[in-house]
Amino acid sequence: MRSEILDDDNVEVQMAPLIDCVFLLLIFFLVASQLKKIEKELPITPPEAVYSQAAQRDDTTLIIGVDKTGRPYLQGDPVPYGVLLSQLNDVARDTPQRKVRIAADRDARFEDVVQVLAALEVRALRNVTVHVGDPKN
């Protein structure tokens, strides 16, 4: 069936849905541009490795940092050691196969890193990698 458009009918493009889409895109790009990589926020200088294998990036990886004073970081935020242990208990209970990456400063005491490794071992979190820096050429 054919319909005729009369001169009296107003044919307009609906602007409200178009404006909604533009604002949603604007908000998405603003939020996406503000996201930072957790590894970049840690105040550490990782040791260099002669041989290393590139690990696949995964947003679900739990990142534990240790700075040169021995302070632990969880996902980029400094936390007391007791809070770190509590969070590890939750992770071990909920997702025991979750990937964990340890990022320690090159000047961190080995005892501080071993303390984190021991806490992971006690909780049976064994999918652990260690973050190292690129070797200088």
Tab-separated table of C-alpha atoms in Angstrom:
chain	number	residue	atom	x	y	z
A	1	MET	CA	0.000	0.000	0.000
A	2	ARG	CA	1.316	3.332	-0.972
A	3	SER	CA	1.060	6.281	1.380
A	4	GLU	CA	1.132	9.794	0.238
A	5	ILE	CA	2.880	12.545	2.120
A	6	LEU	CA	0.928	15.700	2.158
A	7	ASP	CA	2.469	19.120	2.468
A	8	ASP	CA	0.763	19.579	5.816
A	9	ASP	CA	2.593	16.565	7.391
A	10	ASN	CA	5.787	17.458	9.251
A	11	VAL	CA	8.553	14.955	8.532
A	12	GLU	CA	11.415	15.480	10.952
A	13	VAL	CA	14.451	13.558	12.052
A	14	GLN	CA	14.217	12.674	15.728
A	15	MET	CA	17.163	14.390	17.436
A	16	ALA	CA	16.757	13.038	20.963
A	17	PRO	CA	18.010	9.480	20.199
A	18	LEU	CA	20.878	10.888	18.172
A	19	ILE	CA	21.930	13.200	21.015
A	20	ASP	CA	21.682	10.285	23.484
A	21	CYS	CA	24.022	8.191	21.331
A	22	VAL	CA	26.516	11.028	20.997
A	23	PHE	CA	26.594	11.599	24.755
A	24	LEU	CA	27.002	7.882	25.455
A	25	LEU	CA	29.945	7.721	23.057
A	26	LEU	CA	31.450	10.822	24.642
A	27	ILE	CA	31.166	9.330	28.138
A	28	PHE	CA	32.627	6.014	26.957
A	29	PHE	CA	35.694	7.638	25.446
A	30	LEU	CA	36.221	9.899	28.465
A	31	VAL	CA	36.142	6.942	30.837
A	32	ALA	CA	38.272	4.740	28.584
A	33	SER	CA	40.939	7.414	28.240
A	34	GLN	CA	41.216	7.760	32.032
A	35	LEU	CA	41.961	4.084	32.670
A	36	LYS	CA	45.542	3.405	33.665
A	37	LYS	CA	47.478	0.204	33.717
A	38	ILE	CA	48.024	-0.949	37.275
A	39	GLU	CA	51.626	-1.879	36.562
A	40	LYS	CA	52.395	1.701	35.558
A	41	GLU	CA	51.060	3.049	38.867
A	42	LEU	CA	53.244	0.931	41.140
A	43	PRO	CA	56.215	2.879	42.531
A	44	ILE	CA	58.721	0.166	41.674
A	45	THR	CA	61.637	-0.422	39.339
A	46	PRO	CA	61.564	-4.126	38.443
A	47	PRO	CA	64.802	-6.050	38.077
A	48	GLU	CA	66.018	-6.745	34.572
A	49	ALA	CA	65.920	-10.244	33.164
A	50	VAL	CA	68.386	-11.789	30.790
A	51	TYR	CA	65.821	-14.354	29.659
A	52	SER	CA	62.100	-13.940	30.048
A	53	GLN	CA	58.893	-14.971	28.395
A	54	ALA	CA	56.181	-12.454	27.655
A	55	ALA	CA	53.033	-13.184	29.628
A	56	GLN	CA	49.630	-12.651	28.129
A	57	ARG	CA	47.784	-9.608	29.430
A	58	ASP	CA	44.683	-10.450	31.402
A	59	ASP	CA	42.422	-7.998	33.199
A	60	THR	CA	41.558	-10.567	35.852
A	61	THR	CA	45.178	-11.011	36.963
A	62	LEU	CA	45.716	-10.088	40.603
A	63	ILE	CA	48.763	-7.824	40.822
A	64	ILE	CA	50.707	-7.728	44.084
A	65	GLY	CA	53.506	-5.197	44.323
A	66	VAL	CA	56.330	-4.844	46.825
A	67	ASP	CA	58.213	-1.538	46.942
A	68	LYS	CA	61.769	-1.037	48.157
A	69	THR	CA	60.590	-0.416	51.736
A	70	GLY	CA	58.714	-3.734	51.787
A	71	ARG	CA	55.235	-2.186	51.645
A	72	PRO	CA	52.777	-4.439	49.763
A	73	TYR	CA	50.450	-3.128	47.061
A	74	LEU	CA	47.289	-4.815	45.871
A	75	GLN	CA	46.049	-3.808	42.425
A	76	GLY	CA	48.105	-0.604	42.661
A	77	ASP	CA	46.892	0.496	46.095
A	78	PRO	CA	49.120	0.308	49.205
A	79	VAL	CA	47.629	-2.062	51.782
A	80	PRO	CA	48.704	-3.314	55.210
A	81	TYR	CA	49.994	-6.873	55.185
A	82	GLY	CA	46.960	-8.105	57.152
A	83	VAL	CA	44.572	-6.711	54.531
A	84	LEU	CA	46.620	-8.383	51.801
A	85	LEU	CA	46.290	-11.740	53.594
A	86	SER	CA	42.546	-11.247	53.990
A	87	GLN	CA	42.160	-10.456	50.284
A	88	LEU	CA	44.232	-13.510	49.371
A	89	ASN	CA	41.925	-15.647	51.534
A	90	ASP	CA	38.936	-14.320	49.571
A	91	VAL	CA	40.636	-14.965	46.229
A	92	ALA	CA	41.648	-18.491	47.245
A	93	ARG	CA	38.094	-19.255	48.334
A	94	ASP	CA	36.364	-17.731	45.279
A	95	THR	CA	38.793	-18.344	42.379
A	96	PRO	CA	41.704	-20.617	43.343
A	97	GLN	CA	43.019	-20.734	39.741
A	98	ARG	CA	43.242	-16.931	39.414
A	99	LYS	CA	46.466	-15.606	37.924
A	100	VAL	CA	48.694	-13.659	40.307
A	101	ARG	CA	51.573	-11.429	39.221
A	102	ILE	CA	54.207	-10.266	41.690
A	103	ALA	CA	55.842	-6.956	40.811
A	104	ALA	CA	58.708	-6.219	43.193
A	105	ASP	CA	61.126	-3.332	43.157
A	106	ARG	CA	64.719	-4.226	42.291
A	107	ASP	CA	65.797	-2.833	45.683
A	108	ALA	CA	63.140	-4.713	47.660
A	109	ARG	CA	64.415	-7.125	50.258
A	110	PHE	CA	64.181	-10.727	49.176
A	111	GLU	CA	62.514	-11.559	52.502
A	112	ASP	CA	59.561	-9.299	51.647
A	113	VAL	CA	59.030	-11.028	48.311
A	114	VAL	CA	59.352	-14.461	49.904
A	115	GLN	CA	56.767	-13.448	52.510
A	116	VAL	CA	54.268	-12.734	49.698
A	117	LEU	CA	55.192	-15.982	47.929
A	118	ALA	CA	54.692	-17.918	51.161
A	119	ALA	CA	51.275	-16.317	51.687
A	120	LEU	CA	50.294	-17.409	48.165
A	121	GLU	CA	51.598	-20.934	48.714
A	122	VAL	CA	49.726	-21.373	52.004
A	123	ARG	CA	46.494	-20.410	50.231
A	124	ALA	CA	47.237	-22.789	47.307
A	125	LEU	CA	47.396	-19.917	44.812
A	126	ARG	CA	49.969	-21.398	42.468
A	127	ASN	CA	49.279	-19.633	39.162
A	128	VAL	CA	51.990	-17.045	39.906
A	129	THR	CA	54.262	-15.038	37.608
A	130	VAL	CA	56.940	-12.482	38.439
A	131	HIS	CA	57.120	-9.141	36.619
A	132	VAL	CA	60.594	-8.181	35.407
A	133	GLY	CA	61.893	-5.281	33.340
A	134	ASP	CA	63.218	-5.436	29.804
A	135	PRO	CA	66.962	-5.921	29.552
A	136	LYS	CA	68.905	-2.849	28.475
A	137	ASN	CA	70.653	-3.137	25.161
